[in-house]
Structure formats: C-alpha cells, structure tokens
XYZ file of C-alpha atoms in Angstrom:
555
model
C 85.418 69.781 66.789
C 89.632 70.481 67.870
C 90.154 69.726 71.184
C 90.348 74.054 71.931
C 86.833 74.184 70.995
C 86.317 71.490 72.541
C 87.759 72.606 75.867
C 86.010 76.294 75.459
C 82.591 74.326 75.034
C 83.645 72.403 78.412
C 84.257 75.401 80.600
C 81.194 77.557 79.233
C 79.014 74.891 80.001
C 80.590 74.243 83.559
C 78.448 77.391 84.511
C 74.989 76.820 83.253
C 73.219 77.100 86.641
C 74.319 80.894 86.890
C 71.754 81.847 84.280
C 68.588 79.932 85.784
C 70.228 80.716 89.834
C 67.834 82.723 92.051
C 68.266 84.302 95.810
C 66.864 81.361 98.496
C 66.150 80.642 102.120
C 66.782 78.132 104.448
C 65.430 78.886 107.879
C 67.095 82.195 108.879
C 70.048 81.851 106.023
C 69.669 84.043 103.085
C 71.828 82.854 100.083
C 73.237 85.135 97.161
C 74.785 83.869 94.289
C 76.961 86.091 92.007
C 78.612 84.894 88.558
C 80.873 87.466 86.272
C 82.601 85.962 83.131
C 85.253 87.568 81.485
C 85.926 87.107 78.052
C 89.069 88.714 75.732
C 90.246 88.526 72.746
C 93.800 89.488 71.903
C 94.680 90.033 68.488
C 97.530 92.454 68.302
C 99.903 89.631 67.403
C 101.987 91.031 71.012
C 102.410 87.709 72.494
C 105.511 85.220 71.420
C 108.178 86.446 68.663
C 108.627 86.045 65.255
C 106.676 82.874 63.814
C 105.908 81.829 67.048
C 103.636 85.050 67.439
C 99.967 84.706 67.760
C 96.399 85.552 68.597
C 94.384 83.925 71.917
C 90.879 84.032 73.084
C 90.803 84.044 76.906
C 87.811 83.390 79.590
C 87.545 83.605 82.970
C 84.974 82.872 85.258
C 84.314 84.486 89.643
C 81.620 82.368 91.105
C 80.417 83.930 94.669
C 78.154 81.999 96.839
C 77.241 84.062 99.922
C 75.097 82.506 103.080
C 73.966 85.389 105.557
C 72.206 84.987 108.632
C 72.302 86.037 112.267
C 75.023 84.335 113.818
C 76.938 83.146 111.105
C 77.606 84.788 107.566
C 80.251 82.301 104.957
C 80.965 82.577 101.529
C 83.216 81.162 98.797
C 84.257 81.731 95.383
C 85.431 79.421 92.670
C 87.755 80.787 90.078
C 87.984 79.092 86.227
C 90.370 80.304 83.330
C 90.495 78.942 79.731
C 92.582 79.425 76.607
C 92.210 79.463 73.089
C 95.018 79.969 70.935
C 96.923 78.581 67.942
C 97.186 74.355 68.479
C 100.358 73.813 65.670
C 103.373 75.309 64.852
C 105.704 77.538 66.455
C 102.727 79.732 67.647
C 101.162 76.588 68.988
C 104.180 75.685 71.273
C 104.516 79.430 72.133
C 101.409 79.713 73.251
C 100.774 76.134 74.818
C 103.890 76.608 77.056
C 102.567 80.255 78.325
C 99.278 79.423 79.049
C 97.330 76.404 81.184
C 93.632 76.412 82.248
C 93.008 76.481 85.392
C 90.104 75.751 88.490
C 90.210 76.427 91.901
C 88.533 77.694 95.056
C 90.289 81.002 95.575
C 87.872 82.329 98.372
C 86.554 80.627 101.337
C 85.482 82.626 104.809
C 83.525 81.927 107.779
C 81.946 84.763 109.609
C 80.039 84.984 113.308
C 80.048 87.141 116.507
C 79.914 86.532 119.559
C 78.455 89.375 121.689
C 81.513 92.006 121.570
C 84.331 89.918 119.653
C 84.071 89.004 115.996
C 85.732 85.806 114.413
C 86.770 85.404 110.779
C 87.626 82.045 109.543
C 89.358 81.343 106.147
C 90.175 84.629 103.359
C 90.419 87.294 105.217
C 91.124 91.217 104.728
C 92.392 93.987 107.411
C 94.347 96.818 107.275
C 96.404 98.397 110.766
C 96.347 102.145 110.661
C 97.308 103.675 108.004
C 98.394 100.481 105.906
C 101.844 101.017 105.570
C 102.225 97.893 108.584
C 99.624 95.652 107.026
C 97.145 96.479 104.605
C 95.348 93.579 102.644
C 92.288 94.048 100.677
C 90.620 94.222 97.633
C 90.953 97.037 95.026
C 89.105 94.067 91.958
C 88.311 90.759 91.832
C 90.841 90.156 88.491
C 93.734 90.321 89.689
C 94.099 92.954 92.703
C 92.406 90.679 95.410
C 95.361 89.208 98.024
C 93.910 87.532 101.496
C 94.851 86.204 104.183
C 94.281 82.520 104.328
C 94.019 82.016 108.308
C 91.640 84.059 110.750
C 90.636 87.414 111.919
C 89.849 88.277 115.775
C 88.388 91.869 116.331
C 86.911 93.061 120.045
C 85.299 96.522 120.340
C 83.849 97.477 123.707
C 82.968 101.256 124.118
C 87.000 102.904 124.280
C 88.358 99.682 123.364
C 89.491 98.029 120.221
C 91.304 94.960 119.527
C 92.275 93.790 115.934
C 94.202 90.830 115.219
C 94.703 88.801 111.394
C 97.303 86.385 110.261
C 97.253 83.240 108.012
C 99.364 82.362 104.337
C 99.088 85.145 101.810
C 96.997 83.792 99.161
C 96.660 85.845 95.328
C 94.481 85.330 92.748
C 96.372 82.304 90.194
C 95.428 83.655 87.032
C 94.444 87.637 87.069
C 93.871 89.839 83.868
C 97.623 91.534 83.844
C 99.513 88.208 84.273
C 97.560 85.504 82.332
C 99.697 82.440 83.262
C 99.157 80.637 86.443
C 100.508 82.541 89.180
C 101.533 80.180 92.453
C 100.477 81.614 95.732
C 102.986 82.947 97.526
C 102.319 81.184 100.824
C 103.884 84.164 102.998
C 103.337 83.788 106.599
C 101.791 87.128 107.405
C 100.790 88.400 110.938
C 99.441 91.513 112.539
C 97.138 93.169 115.100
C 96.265 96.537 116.636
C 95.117 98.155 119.412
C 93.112 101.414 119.627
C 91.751 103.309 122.507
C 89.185 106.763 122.600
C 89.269 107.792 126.102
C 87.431 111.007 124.618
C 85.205 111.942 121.361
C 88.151 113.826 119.630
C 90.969 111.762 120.540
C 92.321 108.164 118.947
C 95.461 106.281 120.650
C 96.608 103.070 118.936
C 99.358 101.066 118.502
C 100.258 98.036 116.109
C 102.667 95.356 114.460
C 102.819 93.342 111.734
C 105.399 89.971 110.823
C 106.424 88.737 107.597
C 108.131 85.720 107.238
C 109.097 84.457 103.529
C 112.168 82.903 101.918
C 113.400 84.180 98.745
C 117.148 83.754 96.615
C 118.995 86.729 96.711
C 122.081 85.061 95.480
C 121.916 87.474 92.509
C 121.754 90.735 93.572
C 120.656 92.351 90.582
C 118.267 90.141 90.062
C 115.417 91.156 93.299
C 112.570 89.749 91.355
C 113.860 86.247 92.005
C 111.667 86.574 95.515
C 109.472 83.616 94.750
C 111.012 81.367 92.336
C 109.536 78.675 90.222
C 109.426 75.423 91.662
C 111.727 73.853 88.514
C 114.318 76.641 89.620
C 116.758 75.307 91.877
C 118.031 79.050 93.955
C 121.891 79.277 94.046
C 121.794 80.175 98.158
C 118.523 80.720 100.228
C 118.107 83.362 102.613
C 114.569 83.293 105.014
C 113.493 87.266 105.341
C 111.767 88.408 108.525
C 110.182 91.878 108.069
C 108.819 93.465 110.983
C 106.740 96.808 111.356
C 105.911 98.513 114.681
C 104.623 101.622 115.901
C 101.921 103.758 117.353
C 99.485 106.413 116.310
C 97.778 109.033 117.115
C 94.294 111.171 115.838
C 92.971 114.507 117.043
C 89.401 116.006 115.726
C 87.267 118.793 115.485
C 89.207 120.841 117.713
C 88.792 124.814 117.883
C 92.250 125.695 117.329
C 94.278 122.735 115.877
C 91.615 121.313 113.510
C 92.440 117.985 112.863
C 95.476 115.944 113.344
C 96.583 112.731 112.418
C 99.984 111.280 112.881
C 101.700 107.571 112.468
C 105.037 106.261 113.389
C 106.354 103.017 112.324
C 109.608 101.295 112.802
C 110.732 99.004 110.128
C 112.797 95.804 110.748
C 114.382 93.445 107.848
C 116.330 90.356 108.594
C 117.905 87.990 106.076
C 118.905 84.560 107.691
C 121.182 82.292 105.653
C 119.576 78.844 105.748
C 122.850 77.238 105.705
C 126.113 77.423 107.810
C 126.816 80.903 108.162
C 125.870 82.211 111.666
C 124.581 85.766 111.640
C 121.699 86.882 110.193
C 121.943 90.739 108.012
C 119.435 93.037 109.833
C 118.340 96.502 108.111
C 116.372 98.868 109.880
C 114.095 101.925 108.474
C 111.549 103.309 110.033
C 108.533 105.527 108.249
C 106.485 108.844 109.753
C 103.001 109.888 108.099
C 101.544 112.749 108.897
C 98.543 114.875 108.101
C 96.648 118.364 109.411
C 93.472 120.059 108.385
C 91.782 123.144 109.163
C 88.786 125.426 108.089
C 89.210 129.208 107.865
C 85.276 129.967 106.637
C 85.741 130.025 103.060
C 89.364 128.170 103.035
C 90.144 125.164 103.709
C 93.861 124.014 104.091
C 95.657 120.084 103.641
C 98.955 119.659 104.948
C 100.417 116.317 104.443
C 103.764 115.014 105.310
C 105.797 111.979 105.093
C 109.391 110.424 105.856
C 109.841 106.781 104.681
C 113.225 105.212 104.558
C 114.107 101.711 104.656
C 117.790 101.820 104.683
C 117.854 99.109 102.483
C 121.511 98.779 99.908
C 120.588 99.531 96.492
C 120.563 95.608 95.287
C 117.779 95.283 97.549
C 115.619 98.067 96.164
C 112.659 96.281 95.259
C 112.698 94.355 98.406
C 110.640 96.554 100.359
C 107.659 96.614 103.106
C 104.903 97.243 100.317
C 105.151 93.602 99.585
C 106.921 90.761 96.871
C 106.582 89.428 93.463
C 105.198 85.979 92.775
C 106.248 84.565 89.549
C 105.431 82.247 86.683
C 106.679 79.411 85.194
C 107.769 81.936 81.906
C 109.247 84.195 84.181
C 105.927 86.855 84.055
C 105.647 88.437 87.493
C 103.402 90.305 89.506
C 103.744 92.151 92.777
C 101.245 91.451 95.570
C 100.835 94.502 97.823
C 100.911 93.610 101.828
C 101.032 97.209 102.727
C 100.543 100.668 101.130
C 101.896 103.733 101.116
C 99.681 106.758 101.594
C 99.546 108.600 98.179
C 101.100 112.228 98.541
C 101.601 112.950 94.809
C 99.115 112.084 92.254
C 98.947 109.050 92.468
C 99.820 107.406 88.496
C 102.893 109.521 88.817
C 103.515 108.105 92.585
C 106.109 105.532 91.989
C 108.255 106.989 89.358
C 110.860 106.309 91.991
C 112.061 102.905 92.135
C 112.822 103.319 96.161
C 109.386 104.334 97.293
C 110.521 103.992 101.132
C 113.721 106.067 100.784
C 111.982 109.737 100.046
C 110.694 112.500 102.270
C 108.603 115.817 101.837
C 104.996 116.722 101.653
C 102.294 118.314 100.301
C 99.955 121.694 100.789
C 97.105 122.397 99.382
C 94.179 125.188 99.857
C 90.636 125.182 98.450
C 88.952 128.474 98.643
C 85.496 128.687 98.116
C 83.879 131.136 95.996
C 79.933 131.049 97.027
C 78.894 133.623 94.213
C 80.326 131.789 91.716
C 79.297 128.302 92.739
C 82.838 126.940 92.921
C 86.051 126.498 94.348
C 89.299 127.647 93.965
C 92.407 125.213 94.673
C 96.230 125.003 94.032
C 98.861 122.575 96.004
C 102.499 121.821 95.984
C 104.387 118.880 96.609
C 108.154 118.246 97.288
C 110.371 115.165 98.264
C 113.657 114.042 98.071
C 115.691 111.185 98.923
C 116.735 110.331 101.932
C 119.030 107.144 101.086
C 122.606 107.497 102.450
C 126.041 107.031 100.354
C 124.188 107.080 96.832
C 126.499 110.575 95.633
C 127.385 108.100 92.380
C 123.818 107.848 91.150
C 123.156 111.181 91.622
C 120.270 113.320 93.930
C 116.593 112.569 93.710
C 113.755 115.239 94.029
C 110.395 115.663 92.693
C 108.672 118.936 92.450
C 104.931 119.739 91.524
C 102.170 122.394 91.565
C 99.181 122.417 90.476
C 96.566 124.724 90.611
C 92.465 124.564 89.192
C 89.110 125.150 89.753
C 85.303 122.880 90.654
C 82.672 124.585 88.948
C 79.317 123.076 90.472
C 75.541 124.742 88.763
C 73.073 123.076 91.529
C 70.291 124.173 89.133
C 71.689 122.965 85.998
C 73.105 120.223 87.592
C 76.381 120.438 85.902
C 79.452 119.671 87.611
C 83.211 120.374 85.984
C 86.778 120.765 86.951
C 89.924 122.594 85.371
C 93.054 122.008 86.452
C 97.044 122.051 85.196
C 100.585 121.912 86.602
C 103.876 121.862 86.284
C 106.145 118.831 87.787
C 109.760 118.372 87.738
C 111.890 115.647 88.675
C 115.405 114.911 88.918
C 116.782 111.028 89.264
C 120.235 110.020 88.968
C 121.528 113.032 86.730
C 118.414 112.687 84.221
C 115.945 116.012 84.670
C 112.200 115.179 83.708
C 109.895 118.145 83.365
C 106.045 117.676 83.005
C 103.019 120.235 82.444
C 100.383 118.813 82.181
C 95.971 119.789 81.976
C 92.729 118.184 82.790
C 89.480 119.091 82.371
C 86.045 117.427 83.471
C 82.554 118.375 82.740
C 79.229 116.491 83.280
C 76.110 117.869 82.564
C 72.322 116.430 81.771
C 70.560 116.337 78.505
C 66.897 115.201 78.899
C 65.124 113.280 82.019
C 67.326 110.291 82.393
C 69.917 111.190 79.611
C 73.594 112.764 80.728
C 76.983 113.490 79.005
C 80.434 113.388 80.454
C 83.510 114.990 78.775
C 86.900 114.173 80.002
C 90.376 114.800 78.970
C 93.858 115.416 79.843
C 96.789 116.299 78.216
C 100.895 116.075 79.682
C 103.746 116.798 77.558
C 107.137 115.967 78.840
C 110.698 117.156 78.682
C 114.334 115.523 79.228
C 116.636 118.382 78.047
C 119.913 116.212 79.159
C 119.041 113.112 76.336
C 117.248 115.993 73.620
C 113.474 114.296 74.155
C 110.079 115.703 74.331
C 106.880 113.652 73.803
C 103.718 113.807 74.830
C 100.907 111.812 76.113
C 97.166 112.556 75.943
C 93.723 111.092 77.036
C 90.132 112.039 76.143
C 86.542 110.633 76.151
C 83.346 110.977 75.926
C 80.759 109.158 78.456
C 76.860 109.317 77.089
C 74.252 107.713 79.879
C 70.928 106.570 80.012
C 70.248 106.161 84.034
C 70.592 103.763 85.101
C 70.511 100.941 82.555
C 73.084 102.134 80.042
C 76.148 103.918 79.550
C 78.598 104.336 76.484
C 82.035 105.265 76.541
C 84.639 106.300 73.376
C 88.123 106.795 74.292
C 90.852 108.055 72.557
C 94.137 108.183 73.810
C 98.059 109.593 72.063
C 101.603 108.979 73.032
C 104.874 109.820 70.972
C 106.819 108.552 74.262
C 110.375 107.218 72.864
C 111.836 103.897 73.910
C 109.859 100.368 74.431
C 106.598 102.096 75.037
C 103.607 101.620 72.998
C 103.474 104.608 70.411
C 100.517 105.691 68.268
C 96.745 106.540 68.472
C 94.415 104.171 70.205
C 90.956 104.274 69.728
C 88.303 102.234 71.980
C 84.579 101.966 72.584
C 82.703 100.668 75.531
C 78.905 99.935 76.570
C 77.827 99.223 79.656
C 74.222 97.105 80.079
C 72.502 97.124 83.400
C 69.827 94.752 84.232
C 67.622 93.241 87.420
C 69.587 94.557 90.487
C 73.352 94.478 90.847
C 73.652 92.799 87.181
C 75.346 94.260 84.372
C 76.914 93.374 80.696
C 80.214 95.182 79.394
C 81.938 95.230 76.158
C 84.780 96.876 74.893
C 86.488 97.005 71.714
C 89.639 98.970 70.161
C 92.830 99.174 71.383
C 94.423 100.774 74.548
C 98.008 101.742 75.550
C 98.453 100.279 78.956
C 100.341 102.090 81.128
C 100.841 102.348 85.425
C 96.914 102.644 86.642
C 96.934 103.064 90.447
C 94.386 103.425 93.459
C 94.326 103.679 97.059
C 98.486 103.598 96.494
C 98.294 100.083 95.075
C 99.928 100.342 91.302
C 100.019 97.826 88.506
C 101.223 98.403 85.155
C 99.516 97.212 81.999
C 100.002 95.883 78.782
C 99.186 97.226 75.381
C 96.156 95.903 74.669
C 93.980 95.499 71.178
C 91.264 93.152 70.692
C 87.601 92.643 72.150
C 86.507 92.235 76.215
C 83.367 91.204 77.472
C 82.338 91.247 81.211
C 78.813 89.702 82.406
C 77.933 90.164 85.898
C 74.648 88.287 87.182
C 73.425 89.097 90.725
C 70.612 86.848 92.526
C-alpha cells in the first residue's frame, strides 16, 4: 500500500466511533455528537501547470461534541483534512508543496448564566447592530465560520441590554474554497453595545468595535499582503487600528410613520509605523444605513438607503472595515469578514465595485397585492454612486437597476412561483456594463409526498465601449420525496470573455435523509464557480469538475 493510501486509510479510520456514537446522559448533561465528512474529487486537471498539472482526492472531517444542561452548556469541534494526489514527478512536487494534512481543534466554547447576565467562554459569535461595526458568525461550517477566540458578556434586564465580545479572530485552517492551510489571523478584535426600550415601539442603542492587526503595506499595490506568510520577511510594518462608533435608532408599528430604522457609524483607521517615524496616518469615514416601511392595505412600500465612505486613497482599497485576507504559504488567499454591509442590490451583483465603502444611494420597492388573483405584484429600483473624492482620472461610478415581477401563490394547489426581470446598468472607470436579466421559479406537488421545483435564470450582458456581449444562464430541476430524498440536475452556460470559465456545465445531486438531523449528499458534474453571496458575506469560487460527497450523522 503507497504511503497516500496509506495516509487516507489513517484519517478514515480516525473517525470510527461516529458511526456506532449515540445521544447520552450524565446527571442533568445531555450530550450530542455530530460528524459530517466531506469528500471531493477534482479531476479537471485545473490545479498546477503544464506537466506539473494533476488530479487530487480531498477529505475533510467537522466533529461536534455538544454538552447541554441547566447551568452550563460547552461544546467543541475537531477539524481533519487529507490529500491524495500524484506522489512523483512534477505533478507530485506541485501538488505536495500546495497541499498538507491537517488536525486541529477549531471550536471550543463554554456557556452558563447567571440569573440576568450570560457568559461565553472560548469561540464566540456576535454581531452590534446592523453588522457593519462587528459582525462575526457563521454563514457554513467549510469555510465561512470566523470566531472570536476570547469571551462574550451579555446583560438583559427588562429596558436594558448590555452586549460585550472580544478575543483573537480565529478562521477555519483548511475550508473548501482555499484548500491549503490557512494560518489564523490572530486579530485582536473588540466590541460591545448598549440598547435601551423605554417603550414597546421604540429601540435606542449605541456601540463600538476595535481592531488591532499589523499588516505590510510597503507595496501599495499589493493590499493583499495584510497577513503575510511567516517565511516572508515584510519590507516596512505598519500596526492598523480600525475603530467603528455610533448609535442607532428603531421605531415600530406606528400609525403614521410605519417603521423606521436608522444607524450611524463613524469609521476610524490608523496606520502606526513600527519603527522610527513619529506620526501615525489616520483616515476617517464614517457610514449611514437607513431603512422605512409602511402598509397602504393592499401595498406595501421598502425604502432603503445607505451612505458608506471610508475615505480611504485608492492603494488602500481593499483595506476596508468588512475585514482582511489571511494567506497561504502558495500565496492562495481568502478574506475573513469582521463586519457586513447590509445588501441593497441583489446581492451576487453587490460587490462589483471594488470600494464597497465609498458608494451612496438606495433602493425602493412596492409589492401590491392582488387578492383575486392570489398574488403579488412588485417592481424596485436601485441607484448609487461614488462618493470617493479626487478620483476624476479613473472616471465616475454609478450603478442603476430595476426590476420588476410577480409571486403567484395557489393555496389549494399548493403551488408557489415567481417571475421576475430587469434591467441594470453600470458605469466604472469609463467602461459601461449593461445587464437584463430573467428568473423564474415554480414549485408545485405531484402525488402525497412527491414535489417538483423548476428554476432558472437567464442575464445577458453588454460592454458597447470594448465590442462584447455574452451571456450567462442557470437552470434546474429539483424532484423530492419528503422528507427523505431530494434530487437535483443543474445546468448552467456562460460565453463570458476573458479568464472566466466558458462552456456548458452539467451536474447532478441527491440528497439522502435519515434518523433525525442526518443526511448523505453527492454530487457529480462540473460547475462554473463564480461570486455566491449571503447575508452580504461574498466568496468567489473556483471552476469545479469532479465528484463531492457530504455525510452528516446526528446523535
């Protein structure tokens, strides 16, 4: 047996308790013990060049081990990667310096309460207001999973609320985007809130949030270079304080204004030389959020609106308040998210811009129900520009988009759908982007448990100033057996010019559920990859072809 198998057979059987594991008691202390395994296999010969191309089988293992009782709830979860690959040759090397296996405790937390005040020990999560001060948490368990590694303090009494989290920032080493062992980036990250309700319909709070990190910014071109490998010696070193402050403010259910909700937040950035020179660079930005909504009987009206500008110079443009990049030792990177930005425009098309705290504008939107018809009427508009100073050489920035559709909803049929299509267009440093795009969704039942969902969406695009057009489509079909199976077939187009992945891809997927909270995935085919993005945290994926299995047992 080679020493790959060898090491595969190793980590498999590191886990053979999952299988036989069951829920147990001791005393008052329930225990739960969840195990999902990830398995891939990439053969679309994308990794390494030329003859040092190649195939790899990856596999990667979340233990949870939860204790709950009444005074004290703790858990912890042990994270495992392995790789299989080619062991000789140029591919060998290639692939032996990108990837390492890896095991480590990536979660540990302490929970208990003490009459009014709650105390978090280890990992923790919190957001402060709207997130864009602080806003760790989890969005999946791969990859998008940053904590805190210190404690959390929270007090509610009646009116009163008290929140307060710091610790290290601590990411997950070795995700599904970025294979290679990612180092934590060890942040020091601080925050806390306070929020009073002297009355049902009224919300006063106020909050701040530290960030304390060192990064080399000796190249300005070069802002990735925020966490540097260990091997890499930085040309200068500069220690950056960021700093967020500001209150808020959220009015309900009242007879004339509706419902209000508004957020003000001053942002501070300091660079401090670590060596001789004596004063520090300080930038200051400051962001406004905003939202209203009212009911008119039959319509119902969204008005958003937001101002975010960091008044950072363009060198520093991905050194913003959302958070950093962590790298690895190839120089694959990742960006780890300690705040977010409260999507305005659809959300995959949010950060087009590559200054996503130097825009302002907003968005309006109506639904208008139609009770004879069983549905709903909707259209919105959104518009921002930038607000960055002295940038006349690179051109003006502005995003325009409507959309307009209809919800279709048959109680009796139970069959729900959705139509919908717009029209965006975008200008960014002298290059004009226009965008019309369609969607449509439609779920409907078959017999007793059976069901079919059809999806699809369609968005063709148009630079006239470089002579391009291309378009990019997306369309499947979702059969289900409630609740124990489901099976998905995607098929998805793009002609998009440039280093993007071009071509049909074609994918299957089946879903297995069994015993309570426990499920088996597989999925096979190829995908594009692409910017996929929730709750305004984005990542952006690789081309992918190959096989991926996910097993999730829950005792």
């Amino acid at each position: 047996m080679t020493r790959n198998l060898l090491i595969a057979a190793a980590f498999v059987l590191a886990f053979p308790g999952t299988l036989n594991a069951q829920l147990f008691s001791a005393g008052d202390v329930d225990f739960t013990l969840t195990e999902s395994l990830y398995a891939d296999w990439h053969n679309d010969k994308a990794y390494g060049n030329g003859e040092g191309a190649y195939d790899y089988f990856d596999m990667k293992s979340r233990l949870n081990l939860e204790a709950d009782s009444p005074w004290l709830q703790a858990g912890l979860r042990l994270d495992a990667a392995g790789f299989l690959g080619p062991e000789s040759g140029a591919a060998g090397e290639a692939f032996d310096s990108d990837f390492d296996h890896d095991v480590t405790v990536e979660k540990i937390f302490f929970r208990t309460r003490f009459q009014r005040v709650t105390l978090e020990v280890g990992d923790v999560y919190g957001c402060l207001g709207k997130g864009v001060a602080l806003c760790i948490k989890k969005m999946d368990e791969l990859s998008t999973d940053t904590t805190l590694r210190g404690l959390k303090l929270t007090f509610q009494q009646k009116e009163v609320g008290v929140t307060f989290l710091g610790g290290l920032a601590n990411v997950v080493n070795v995700g599904d985007k970025v294979e290679e062992f990612l180092p934590d980036p060890n942040d020091v990250v601080a925050g806390a809130e306070v929020r009073v309700t002297p009355v049902s319909s009224l919300r006063l709070s106020a909050h701040g949030s530290v960030l304390v990190d060192e990064r080399d910014l000796s190249i300005p071109d070069v802002p990735v270079l925020i966490h540097a490998p260990e091997e890499q010696e930085p040309l200068s070193a500069r220690r950056s304080i960021l700093s967020v402050v500001g209150p808020g403010l959220a009015v309900s259910n009242l007879p004339v204004l509706g419902n209000l909700m508004a957020e003000y937040d001053a942002m501070l950035q300091t660079f401090e030389p670590l060596g001789d020179e004596p004063t520090p660079d300080l930038f200051v930005g400051q962001a406004v959020y905003g939202s209203w909504t009212r009911g008119f009987g039959i319509v119902h009206l969204l008005l958003e609106a937001k101002w975010y500008d960091s008044r950072l110079p363009e060198s520093e443009s991905q050194t913003n308040f959302m958070g950093t990049k962590v790298i690895g030792p190839s120089g694959e990177s990742d960006f780890v998210y300690y705040g977010v930005l409260p999507p305005i425009d659809d959300e995959h098309l949010f950060v087009r811009n590559d200054r996503p705290y130097d825009v302002a504008g907003g968005r309006l939107r109506g639904d208008v129900e139609v009770a004879p018809l069983s549905g709903v009427a909707f259209a919105s508009y959104t518009h921002f520009v930038d607000v960055t100073t002295g940038n006349d050489a690179m051109g003006d920035y502005f995003v325009r988009h409507g959309t307009a559709g209809w919800e279709q909803r048959l109680d009796s049929l139970s069959i729900v759908g959705n139509l919908a299509g717009g029209y965006r267009q975008e200008d960014f440093h002298f290059t004009r982007e226009n965008m019309w795009h369609l969607g449509a969704d439609v779920q409907f039942p078959l017999v007793a448990s059976h069901s079919l969902q059809l999806q699809g969406r369609m968005e063709n695009y148009d630079r006239p100033d470089e002579g391009t057009e291309y378009i990019i489509a997306q369309a499947s079909t979702t059969y289900a057996f409630a609740p124990w199976l489901a099976l998905v077939f995607n098929y998805e187009h793009s002609d998009q010019p440039g280093p993007h992945e071009k071509g049909d891809f074609y994918s299957g997927e089946a879903i297995f559920r069994f015993m309570s909270g426990s499920y088996f995935k597989l999925f096979g085919g190829s995908s594009r990859g692409g910017l996929k993005c929730a709750g305004g945290m984005c990542r952006t994926f690789p081309p992918f072809e190959g096989v991926k299995g996910e097993l999730t047992l829950r005792f």
